[in-house]
XYZ file of C-alpha atoms in Angstrom:
649
model
C 56.221 -35.616 -12.302
C 52.860 -36.703 -10.934
C 49.831 -34.538 -11.493
C 49.092 -32.264 -8.528
C 45.805 -30.744 -7.463
C 46.219 -27.526 -5.498
C 43.399 -25.909 -3.571
C 42.809 -22.219 -4.114
C 40.109 -19.659 -4.721
C 39.123 -16.828 -7.005
C 40.432 -13.453 -5.773
C 38.169 -11.172 -7.797
C 35.493 -8.613 -6.935
C 32.515 -10.950 -7.126
C 29.972 -12.015 -4.531
C 30.526 -15.708 -5.282
C 34.237 -15.901 -4.258
C 34.557 -19.426 -5.630
C 36.805 -22.148 -4.283
C 38.795 -23.853 -7.025
C 41.339 -26.578 -7.644
C 44.309 -25.989 -9.919
C 45.563 -28.974 -11.915
C 49.366 -28.825 -12.199
C 51.244 -30.979 -14.722
C 55.016 -30.800 -15.087
C 55.092 -27.570 -13.108
C 52.453 -25.845 -15.219
C 48.797 -25.164 -14.407
C 46.729 -26.767 -17.146
C 43.251 -26.306 -15.749
C 41.315 -24.543 -13.001
C 38.053 -26.125 -11.855
C 35.449 -25.232 -9.279
C 35.780 -27.135 -5.989
C 33.121 -29.838 -5.941
C 33.007 -30.082 -2.142
C 32.405 -26.366 -1.592
C 28.756 -25.744 -0.615
C 28.570 -22.502 -2.567
C 30.828 -23.162 -5.560
C 29.514 -26.709 -6.126
C 32.067 -27.527 -8.816
C 31.437 -24.710 -11.307
C 33.231 -21.493 -12.217
C 31.929 -18.550 -14.208
C 32.651 -17.565 -17.796
C 35.157 -15.011 -16.548
C 37.575 -17.268 -14.638
C 37.029 -20.810 -15.905
C 40.347 -20.544 -17.774
C 42.132 -18.374 -15.208
C 45.462 -20.042 -16.037
C 45.475 -18.148 -19.352
C 45.796 -14.949 -17.335
C 48.894 -16.257 -15.587
C 50.520 -17.426 -18.837
C 49.345 -14.557 -21.058
C 52.045 -13.379 -23.486
C 51.528 -9.730 -22.503
C 51.851 -10.460 -18.787
C 54.160 -8.088 -16.883
C 57.044 -10.122 -15.465
C 59.770 -7.548 -14.765
C 59.962 -4.082 -13.178
C 59.642 -1.211 -15.643
C 60.627 2.451 -15.659
C 58.850 5.079 -17.753
C 60.894 6.586 -20.578
C 58.143 8.341 -22.539
C 55.269 10.723 -21.816
C 52.825 9.705 -19.117
C 50.007 7.723 -20.635
C 52.014 6.647 -23.681
C 52.957 3.301 -22.153
C 56.634 3.559 -23.081
C 58.896 1.809 -20.576
C 62.261 0.142 -20.185
C 63.012 -2.937 -18.122
C 64.978 -2.398 -14.908
C 66.000 -4.573 -11.987
C 64.049 -4.915 -8.771
C 66.922 -3.252 -6.973
C 66.740 -0.222 -9.265
C 62.975 -0.042 -8.927
C 62.974 -0.276 -5.134
C 65.812 2.245 -4.778
C 63.908 4.689 -6.970
C 60.647 4.275 -5.051
C 62.302 4.500 -1.636
C 64.248 7.632 -2.583
C 61.203 9.408 -4.051
C 58.962 8.512 -1.105
C 61.561 9.750 1.365
C 62.069 12.931 -0.641
C 58.337 13.632 -0.703
C 58.048 13.070 3.058
C 61.013 15.340 3.765
C 59.740 18.116 1.506
C 55.963 17.978 1.850
C 55.220 15.687 4.788
C 53.883 12.137 4.860
C 50.356 13.230 3.900
C 51.713 13.986 0.423
C 51.857 10.199 -0.008
C 48.650 8.389 -1.036
C 47.763 4.821 -1.843
C 44.853 3.636 -3.985
C 43.766 0.034 -3.848
C 40.554 -1.810 -4.422
C 39.240 -5.282 -5.178
C 41.421 -6.401 -8.084
C 42.296 -8.979 -5.457
C 40.198 -9.509 -2.342
C 43.055 -11.468 -0.757
C 44.164 -10.414 2.712
C 47.803 -10.174 1.646
C 47.329 -8.778 -1.837
C 44.858 -6.139 -0.686
C 46.016 -5.240 2.820
C 49.755 -5.917 3.272
C 51.068 -2.725 1.647
C 48.645 -0.651 3.702
C 50.871 -1.441 6.700
C 53.724 0.531 5.156
C 51.571 3.555 4.344
C 49.927 3.439 7.763
C 53.277 3.418 9.524
C 54.536 6.306 7.383
C 51.467 8.388 8.240
C 50.368 8.882 4.624
C 46.989 10.202 3.579
C 44.381 7.504 4.021
C 42.106 6.181 1.313
C 38.461 6.334 2.336
C 35.080 5.636 0.829
C 34.091 3.175 -1.856
C 32.998 3.211 -5.477
C 30.735 0.167 -5.244
C 28.025 -0.372 -2.655
C 28.878 2.724 -0.641
C 25.181 3.421 -0.039
C 24.787 0.006 1.536
C 27.795 0.678 3.740
C 26.317 3.991 4.913
C 22.919 2.532 5.744
C 24.474 -0.462 7.497
C 26.481 1.954 9.656
C 23.137 3.439 10.738
C 22.114 0.035 12.123
C 20.235 -1.471 9.182
C 21.064 -5.090 8.331
C 22.084 -5.476 4.703
C 22.284 -9.240 4.405
C 22.195 -12.743 5.821
C 23.406 -16.196 4.846
C 22.372 -16.399 1.165
C 21.903 -20.157 1.445
C 18.786 -19.331 3.477
C 17.174 -17.958 0.309
C 16.326 -21.571 -0.514
C 13.662 -21.284 2.235
C 12.018 -18.202 0.694
C 8.542 -18.262 -0.795
C 8.797 -14.951 -2.641
C 11.966 -13.508 -4.182
C 12.282 -9.946 -5.478
C 15.453 -9.520 -7.512
C 15.942 -5.766 -7.668
C 18.619 -4.379 -9.989
C 20.725 -7.558 -9.943
C 21.585 -9.757 -12.909
C 22.559 -12.845 -10.926
C 23.090 -15.110 -13.930
C 25.832 -12.796 -15.166
C 27.345 -11.351 -11.993
C 26.904 -14.054 -9.317
C 25.381 -17.158 -10.826
C 26.029 -19.332 -7.766
C 23.457 -17.221 -5.909
C 20.910 -18.209 -8.532
C 21.122 -21.826 -7.339
C 19.462 -20.893 -4.038
C 16.823 -18.812 -5.813
C 16.026 -21.838 -7.943
C 15.847 -23.993 -4.821
C 13.233 -21.609 -3.416
C 11.213 -21.990 -6.595
C 11.466 -25.788 -6.702
C 10.963 -26.503 -3.005
C 8.454 -23.835 -2.083
C 6.885 -22.712 -5.335
C 8.437 -19.288 -4.780
C 7.457 -16.586 -7.241
C 10.345 -14.609 -8.712
C 9.986 -10.968 -9.707
C 12.812 -9.029 -11.352
C 12.873 -5.229 -11.199
C 15.309 -3.955 -13.815
C 15.264 -1.481 -16.722
C 16.753 -4.244 -18.869
C 15.354 -7.680 -19.649
C 18.521 -9.427 -18.533
C 19.407 -13.122 -18.466
C 18.021 -13.141 -14.956
C 14.811 -11.300 -15.844
C 14.176 -13.850 -18.586
C 14.139 -16.620 -15.976
C 11.796 -14.871 -13.534
C 8.022 -15.161 -13.399
C 7.587 -11.438 -13.868
C 9.725 -8.533 -15.053
C 9.033 -4.932 -14.034
C 11.070 -2.632 -16.330
C 11.521 0.302 -13.958
C 12.749 3.680 -15.131
C 16.304 3.843 -13.695
C 16.864 6.403 -10.984
C 13.339 5.984 -9.567
C 14.014 2.914 -7.410
C 13.783 4.851 -4.137
C 10.396 6.209 -5.230
C 9.113 2.713 -6.003
C 10.258 1.479 -2.590
C 8.465 4.405 -0.932
C 5.273 3.686 -2.858
C 5.317 0.006 -1.893
C 5.788 1.053 1.731
C 2.872 3.514 1.430
C 0.603 0.744 0.135
C 1.656 -1.644 2.904
C 0.932 0.987 5.544
C -2.343 2.323 4.150
C -3.774 -1.116 3.369
C -3.176 -2.334 6.917
C -0.654 -4.934 5.751
C 2.264 -3.896 7.955
C 3.647 -5.988 10.795
C 3.120 -3.106 13.195
C 4.483 -4.952 16.224
C 7.806 -5.716 14.563
C 8.090 -2.327 12.871
C 7.315 -0.385 16.055
C 10.077 -2.230 17.918
C 12.629 -1.877 15.109
C 12.012 1.692 13.941
C 12.485 4.940 15.831
C 10.738 7.282 13.396
C 7.859 5.198 12.067
C 5.288 7.996 12.085
C 7.649 10.401 10.346
C 8.333 7.744 7.718
C 4.608 7.129 7.299
C 4.138 10.832 6.509
C 7.126 10.814 4.155
C 5.876 7.957 1.969
C 2.293 9.273 2.006
C 3.341 11.554 -0.873
C 3.916 8.518 -3.086
C 0.618 6.738 -3.728
C 0.786 4.053 -6.379
C -0.687 6.251 -9.131
C 1.899 8.992 -8.719
C 4.792 6.543 -8.378
C 3.628 4.618 -11.437
C 3.912 7.730 -13.565
C 7.469 8.368 -12.351
C 8.705 4.762 -12.292
C 7.280 3.612 -15.609
C 5.329 0.640 -14.245
C 1.616 0.412 -13.476
C -0.117 1.272 -10.206
C -1.647 -2.218 -10.228
C 1.829 -3.756 -10.395
C 2.977 -1.638 -7.445
C -0.026 -2.679 -5.336
C 0.355 -6.328 -6.250
C 4.038 -6.267 -5.331
C 3.257 -4.611 -1.997
C 0.516 -7.107 -1.169
C 2.640 -10.112 -1.989
C 5.633 -8.790 -0.070
C 3.484 -8.176 3.000
C 1.501 -11.420 2.973
C 4.008 -14.042 1.852
C 6.566 -15.183 4.412
C 9.443 -15.639 4.159
C 10.191 -13.219 1.352
C 13.525 -11.728 0.359
C 14.531 -8.639 -1.561
C 17.741 -9.604 -3.299
C 19.189 -6.323 -4.556
C 22.226 -5.443 -6.625
C 24.692 -2.566 -6.649
C 23.426 -0.703 -9.726
C 20.372 1.013 -8.136
C 22.697 2.444 -5.494
C 24.678 4.248 -8.181
C 22.352 7.222 -8.575
C 21.992 10.373 -6.495
C 19.171 8.683 -4.545
C 21.174 5.526 -3.843
C 21.299 5.992 -0.063
C 17.548 6.569 0.074
C 17.002 3.499 -2.087
C 18.850 1.197 0.311
C 17.084 2.721 3.305
C 13.794 2.195 1.457
C 14.490 -1.492 0.853
C 15.342 -1.927 4.503
C 12.037 -0.253 5.370
C 10.106 -2.746 3.234
C 11.443 -5.865 4.930
C 11.010 -4.259 8.363
C 7.428 -3.149 7.697
C 6.495 -6.598 6.428
C 8.203 -8.445 9.282
C 10.386 -10.487 6.965
C 13.302 -10.485 9.406
C 11.251 -12.750 11.683
C 11.608 -15.642 9.260
C 14.513 -17.749 8.065
C 14.980 -16.941 4.395
C 13.333 -13.543 4.776
C 14.845 -10.067 4.798
C 17.073 -7.890 2.660
C 20.139 -9.209 0.891
C 22.636 -6.721 -0.476
C 25.858 -8.265 0.758
C 27.094 -10.893 3.201
C 30.462 -11.316 4.850
C 32.040 -14.092 6.891
C 33.534 -13.300 10.269
C 37.017 -12.183 9.255
C 38.962 -9.205 10.565
C 40.581 -7.955 7.375
C 41.412 -4.541 8.819
C 43.507 -6.184 11.502
C 45.823 -7.378 8.740
C 46.194 -3.762 7.533
C 47.391 -2.685 11.005
C 45.629 0.685 11.401
C 47.108 0.763 14.914
C 50.387 1.779 13.248
C 48.950 5.120 12.081
C 50.558 8.083 13.871
C 48.146 10.857 14.779
C 45.149 11.464 12.527
C 46.256 11.900 8.900
C 43.671 13.153 6.422
C 41.298 10.903 4.533
C 40.859 11.257 0.777
C 37.858 9.720 -0.980
C 38.925 7.119 -3.537
C 35.959 7.990 -5.774
C 37.177 11.573 -6.032
C 40.733 10.794 -7.122
C 40.485 13.027 -10.185
C 39.475 16.012 -8.071
C 42.140 15.200 -5.470
C 44.972 15.062 -7.997
C 43.900 18.230 -9.816
C 43.050 20.353 -6.761
C 45.492 23.270 -6.729
C 44.342 24.229 -3.226
C 45.010 20.830 -1.632
C 47.659 21.246 1.061
C 49.863 19.350 0.877
C 49.259 18.209 -2.692
C 49.583 14.512 -3.415
C 53.134 14.098 -4.696
C 53.545 10.314 -4.634
C 50.949 7.660 -5.355
C 51.012 3.858 -5.228
C 48.202 1.874 -6.876
C 47.469 -1.829 -6.633
C 44.411 -4.014 -7.246
C 42.780 -1.085 -9.015
C 42.480 0.494 -12.458
C 41.240 4.034 -11.638
C 41.869 5.410 -15.131
C 39.043 3.129 -16.289
C 36.699 2.490 -13.367
C 36.461 5.856 -11.580
C 33.921 8.539 -12.521
C 35.005 11.514 -14.598
C 37.865 9.461 -16.023
C 39.255 12.365 -18.033
C 39.979 14.288 -14.853
C 41.513 11.177 -13.302
C 43.860 10.917 -16.272
C 44.635 14.620 -16.095
C 45.742 14.099 -12.506
C 47.754 10.967 -13.292
C 49.497 12.845 -16.109
C 51.016 15.418 -13.734
C 54.790 15.457 -14.201
C 55.302 16.339 -10.538
C 53.363 13.258 -9.387
C 55.474 10.137 -8.810
C 53.290 7.087 -9.419
C 53.956 3.408 -8.796
C 51.560 0.767 -10.144
C 51.692 -2.911 -9.189
C 49.988 -4.925 -11.903
C 49.644 -8.055 -14.031
C 49.244 -6.151 -17.312
C 49.860 -2.765 -18.874
C 46.455 -1.348 -17.965
C 45.323 2.153 -18.805
C 46.400 3.174 -15.292
C 49.804 1.488 -15.513
C 50.532 3.515 -18.657
C 50.683 6.615 -16.430
C 53.118 5.106 -13.926
C 56.724 6.136 -13.387
C 57.543 2.662 -12.103
C 55.551 -0.516 -12.759
C 56.070 -3.561 -10.553
C 55.013 -7.063 -11.657
C 52.472 -8.699 -9.347
C 51.875 -12.400 -8.858
C 48.553 -13.851 -9.975
C 46.391 -16.000 -7.725
C 48.067 -19.190 -8.957
C 51.495 -17.975 -7.775
C 51.043 -16.869 -4.165
C 49.533 -17.814 -0.830
C 46.564 -15.857 0.478
C 43.366 -16.018 2.493
C 40.238 -14.541 0.954
C 36.978 -13.438 2.523
C 33.768 -12.701 0.633
C 31.074 -10.091 0.227
C 28.374 -12.480 -0.951
C 28.494 -15.435 1.453
C 29.947 -16.647 4.760
C 32.959 -18.689 3.633
C 36.631 -17.916 4.199
C 38.898 -19.574 1.633
C 42.585 -20.343 1.466
C 44.641 -19.996 -1.683
C 47.760 -22.129 -1.968
C 50.363 -21.286 -4.583
C 50.057 -23.799 -7.412
C 53.318 -22.767 -9.093
C 56.321 -20.580 -8.375
C 56.032 -16.953 -9.554
C 56.773 -16.466 -13.242
C 59.554 -14.102 -14.199
C 60.248 -11.657 -11.394
C 56.648 -11.247 -10.203
C 56.242 -10.827 -6.452
C 53.388 -10.919 -3.959
C 52.344 -7.636 -2.396
C 53.581 -8.849 0.960
C 57.015 -9.331 -0.527
C 56.898 -5.858 -2.102
C 56.080 -4.443 1.341
C 59.007 -6.228 2.990
C 61.503 -5.265 0.298
C 60.453 -1.627 0.158
C 60.489 -1.307 3.958
C 64.053 -2.606 3.962
C 65.102 -0.087 1.310
C 63.530 2.696 3.375
C 65.357 1.383 6.470
C 62.151 0.710 8.386
C 62.655 -2.258 10.675
C 59.255 -2.418 12.382
C 58.220 -6.064 12.990
C 54.876 -5.530 11.246
C 56.743 -4.909 7.989
C 58.787 -8.073 8.318
C 55.973 -10.595 8.750
C 55.541 -13.317 6.141
C 52.540 -13.510 3.845
C 51.172 -16.359 5.931
C 51.511 -14.373 9.144
C 49.777 -11.374 7.585
C 46.903 -13.497 6.282
C 46.481 -15.491 9.495
C 46.240 -12.296 11.550
C 42.765 -11.723 10.091
C 41.336 -15.084 11.156
C 38.773 -14.990 13.958
C 39.213 -16.903 17.178
C 38.125 -20.497 16.921
C 39.248 -21.006 13.335
C 41.956 -23.635 13.158
C 44.414 -22.529 10.512
C 45.751 -26.008 9.830
C 42.231 -27.276 9.192
C 41.534 -24.325 6.888
C 44.777 -24.890 5.005
C 43.966 -28.567 4.451
C 40.249 -28.298 3.775
C 40.451 -25.138 1.684
C 37.566 -23.267 3.259
C 35.639 -22.686 6.467
C 32.262 -21.126 7.170
C 32.252 -18.372 9.799
C 28.689 -17.095 9.925
C 27.684 -13.992 11.865
C 24.466 -14.170 13.847
C 21.247 -13.559 11.911
C 20.433 -9.832 11.805
C 18.553 -8.270 14.690
C 17.732 -4.739 15.805
C 19.620 -3.978 18.997
C 18.347 -0.404 18.834
C 15.704 1.281 16.660
C 16.757 2.467 13.215
C 15.643 5.465 11.203
C 13.755 5.025 7.925
C 13.351 8.658 6.920
C 15.336 9.853 3.905
C 13.752 13.248 3.435
C 12.237 14.310 0.131
C 12.709 11.741 -2.614
C 13.492 12.790 -6.160
C 14.809 11.199 -9.308
C 17.040 12.746 -11.954
C 15.077 12.860 -15.215
C 16.917 12.918 -18.503
C 17.387 16.308 -20.173
C 15.369 16.715 -23.343
C 16.622 14.499 -26.130
C 19.157 12.641 -24.003
C 19.240 9.033 -22.902
C 20.264 7.750 -19.480
C 23.423 5.691 -19.956
C 23.839 2.509 -17.925
C 27.139 0.617 -17.830
C 26.242 -2.782 -16.359
C 28.712 -5.508 -15.576
C 29.221 -7.803 -18.510
C 29.174 -11.579 -18.746
C 32.870 -11.911 -19.627
C 34.645 -8.952 -17.996
C 34.807 -8.447 -14.259
C 34.771 -4.673 -13.999
C 37.897 -3.838 -16.024
C 39.620 -7.209 -15.490
C 39.888 -9.470 -18.570
C 39.243 -6.613 -21.013
C 42.662 -7.416 -22.518
C 42.223 -11.198 -22.660
C 41.624 -12.571 -26.188
C 38.967 -15.142 -25.271
C 36.993 -12.676 -23.201
C 37.178 -9.912 -25.787
C 36.125 -12.307 -28.538
C 33.134 -13.366 -26.458
C 32.129 -9.737 -25.958
C 32.572 -9.227 -29.743
C 32.942 -5.429 -29.585
C 31.763 -2.453 -27.502
C 28.032 -2.387 -28.130
C 25.356 0.087 -27.076
C 21.896 -1.347 -26.521
C 18.951 0.949 -27.319
C 15.191 0.543 -27.590
C 13.763 0.419 -31.087
C 11.700 3.595 -30.562
C 14.788 5.568 -29.528
C 16.717 4.216 -32.496
C 13.929 5.073 -34.919
C 13.646 8.644 -33.641
C 17.361 9.067 -34.379
C 17.225 7.294 -37.771
C 19.540 4.580 -36.451
C 19.472 0.894 -37.311
C 20.880 -2.231 -35.746
C 24.623 -2.609 -36.394
C 25.272 1.088 -36.975
C 28.436 2.634 -35.630
C 27.365 5.460 -33.348
C 28.799 8.303 -31.312
C 27.773 8.409 -27.658
C 28.606 11.696 -26.002
C 27.867 14.605 -23.734
C 29.637 17.745 -22.542
C 32.435 15.617 -21.004
C 33.450 13.703 -24.098
C 32.410 11.081 -26.622
C 33.162 7.560 -27.765
C 32.377 5.367 -30.743
C 30.588 2.036 -30.354
C 28.297 -0.244 -32.317
C 24.535 -0.229 -31.897
C 22.245 -3.095 -30.983
C 18.573 -2.254 -31.308
C 16.507 -4.248 -28.863
C 13.211 -4.152 -27.032
C 14.952 -5.794 -24.060
C 15.705 -2.315 -22.712
C 13.112 0.304 -21.853
C 12.790 3.522 -23.878
C 14.872 6.460 -22.729
C 17.743 4.254 -21.616
C 20.945 3.097 -23.313
C 23.224 0.374 -22.019
C 26.946 -0.157 -22.650
C 28.109 -3.324 -20.836
C 31.704 -3.839 -19.790
C 34.566 -1.650 -18.604
C 36.561 -1.369 -21.843
C 40.119 -0.038 -21.877
C 41.271 2.696 -24.246
C 43.983 0.368 -25.523
C 43.861 -1.245 -28.002
C 42.249 1.573 -29.953
C 39.706 -0.652 -31.717
C 37.986 -1.395 -28.390
C 38.324 2.103 -26.942
C 34.954 2.652 -25.275
C 35.745 4.319 -21.971
C 32.263 5.022 -20.633
C 33.520 6.728 -17.474
C 34.742 9.624 -19.587
C 31.066 10.546 -19.725
C 30.146 10.124 -16.064
C 29.765 13.154 -13.795
C 31.534 13.862 -10.517
C 28.325 13.501 -8.551
C 27.752 11.464 -5.413
C 25.092 10.393 -2.946
C 25.207 12.056 0.495
C 27.053 8.955 1.703
C 29.673 9.178 -1.054
C 28.533 6.618 -3.650
C 29.484 7.827 -7.158
C 26.324 8.341 -9.219
C 27.558 6.447 -12.273
C 24.007 5.847 -13.519
C 23.093 9.545 -13.519
C 24.898 9.917 -16.847
C 22.959 11.381 -19.776
C 24.101 11.198 -23.378
C 23.195 11.962 -26.937
C 23.548 9.230 -29.571
C 24.053 9.837 -33.266
C 25.371 7.999 -36.297
C 29.145 8.040 -36.604
C 30.481 9.548 -39.836
C 33.101 6.777 -39.874
C 30.564 3.997 -39.386
C 29.084 1.542 -41.853
């Protein structure tokens, strides 16, 4: 059989959403390479997915339906047929609806796949049934809230190549979205752009910048306010632009007046001179961009932080210039919600915040209680805050849980029925992006292994078992995916080319926005405790790949990074095995002593699973159930004590 090259794309929760080409030999994918003709991917893939075929062919891949035969969480299952699995699910769902009402059903899905079909198709079934609706987000919710207020949160990232000053704020591009770094580098080479990185850690990205400001985490909103104060008091603001764009400029001026550079410097851990210099450069160099990440949003002041960044690029008039403005996220024109068919929803069923799943499942007063749960594209037992409460809820014997997965994740171990999902190499899909303006098509490179099925097929089969004959639940995967395409996009051209760019208009201010956030405050560490950060790692993508041998080997082992002064005060040395804990729990990891992280902070990269036991480092056991006003979980407001482990070397 001749070698085939099949166009596809990465489905994972990453801003780069790369186009790839799968090499198929004798019916088997032997290699996955970045698409050379794609303007954003440019022929390279990241360290996470450059051997994606090993995920598809992994020996521990789930390939058949399973039924639980042991305690929830133990991971003890027996193989059953698809017919048995679907009959069981249909009967339990119908029983729950008859006894408790449709709102006793709940789905949980997230960005394990950003594909239209894999993410949205099953929502059609739950919408039609009138189940409780998932709401909120666990990543970037502050940006969503501020955007809903009228603030732009991004533009075409390829424009960054035109920038003359780039502030990378709380983003480690070379680990989390390295294709974005290409355009930052273009700005440096073409325009002599200066690069400043604001981050409590000296990351791969910080190492490559001209200047690194090691901010005290949790004080980002204060720093933004202080920069704004300097711009306003030094007469550096673009008053004409700001007056037209902002409805409460004078109120905001009074608000930030409480944060002169000297006071902010004391709180933020950087010098007043550095704050003034940053403000001056941001106000006088055009175009300039603030390229921010998700991490600074994940504190109690996350909403105020995003609003503060928006204020800075408005006050300095950066939106006037190509390559100037704020970049948090960017999306192509693509109507993903249309594929989910919210028009099928009867009445107005309740909304339940996905970030509060633990509280939802353990709330004795919730009426009706959640009695049946389906999870796909999501590993809540690992990635949600207060993971112990999440697991307590998942362990309820009266909760019927279905998980659709590739592997026996921590979450799948709590399921009553596990269904095997196809990987990206085995199904058709269309994928949008949250970091650029390209829509990509994914063609199946091989037939599904074992009995794995796409989520569209699961929807169709389950609807049939439940005797629901609505046309929306009978559409093919291609029909579901194509329903999200905007007018003017030729599907046949997309299918052949592999991608299409559908750019929204550059941001503008149709009506004035509000900058005021009220009183700003940080959350200082209690005496003797360190603020725990859990940044994305170079080889895991959130909790994906934590079970893959190559990725785990590259990560070596769960490792806590700590400043030398903090280690010395605790009589700890590099390589020690340590206990990291607080009132919510504890975990054992290994210590790396480094001056690449500021004092008072500890960092544990990667979302490790609790299985296998030797890499059990579930950091979200330690996180609080605290949120910004807009609903962003405050993962980075976690404070811990660190001590030597009695079992360590």
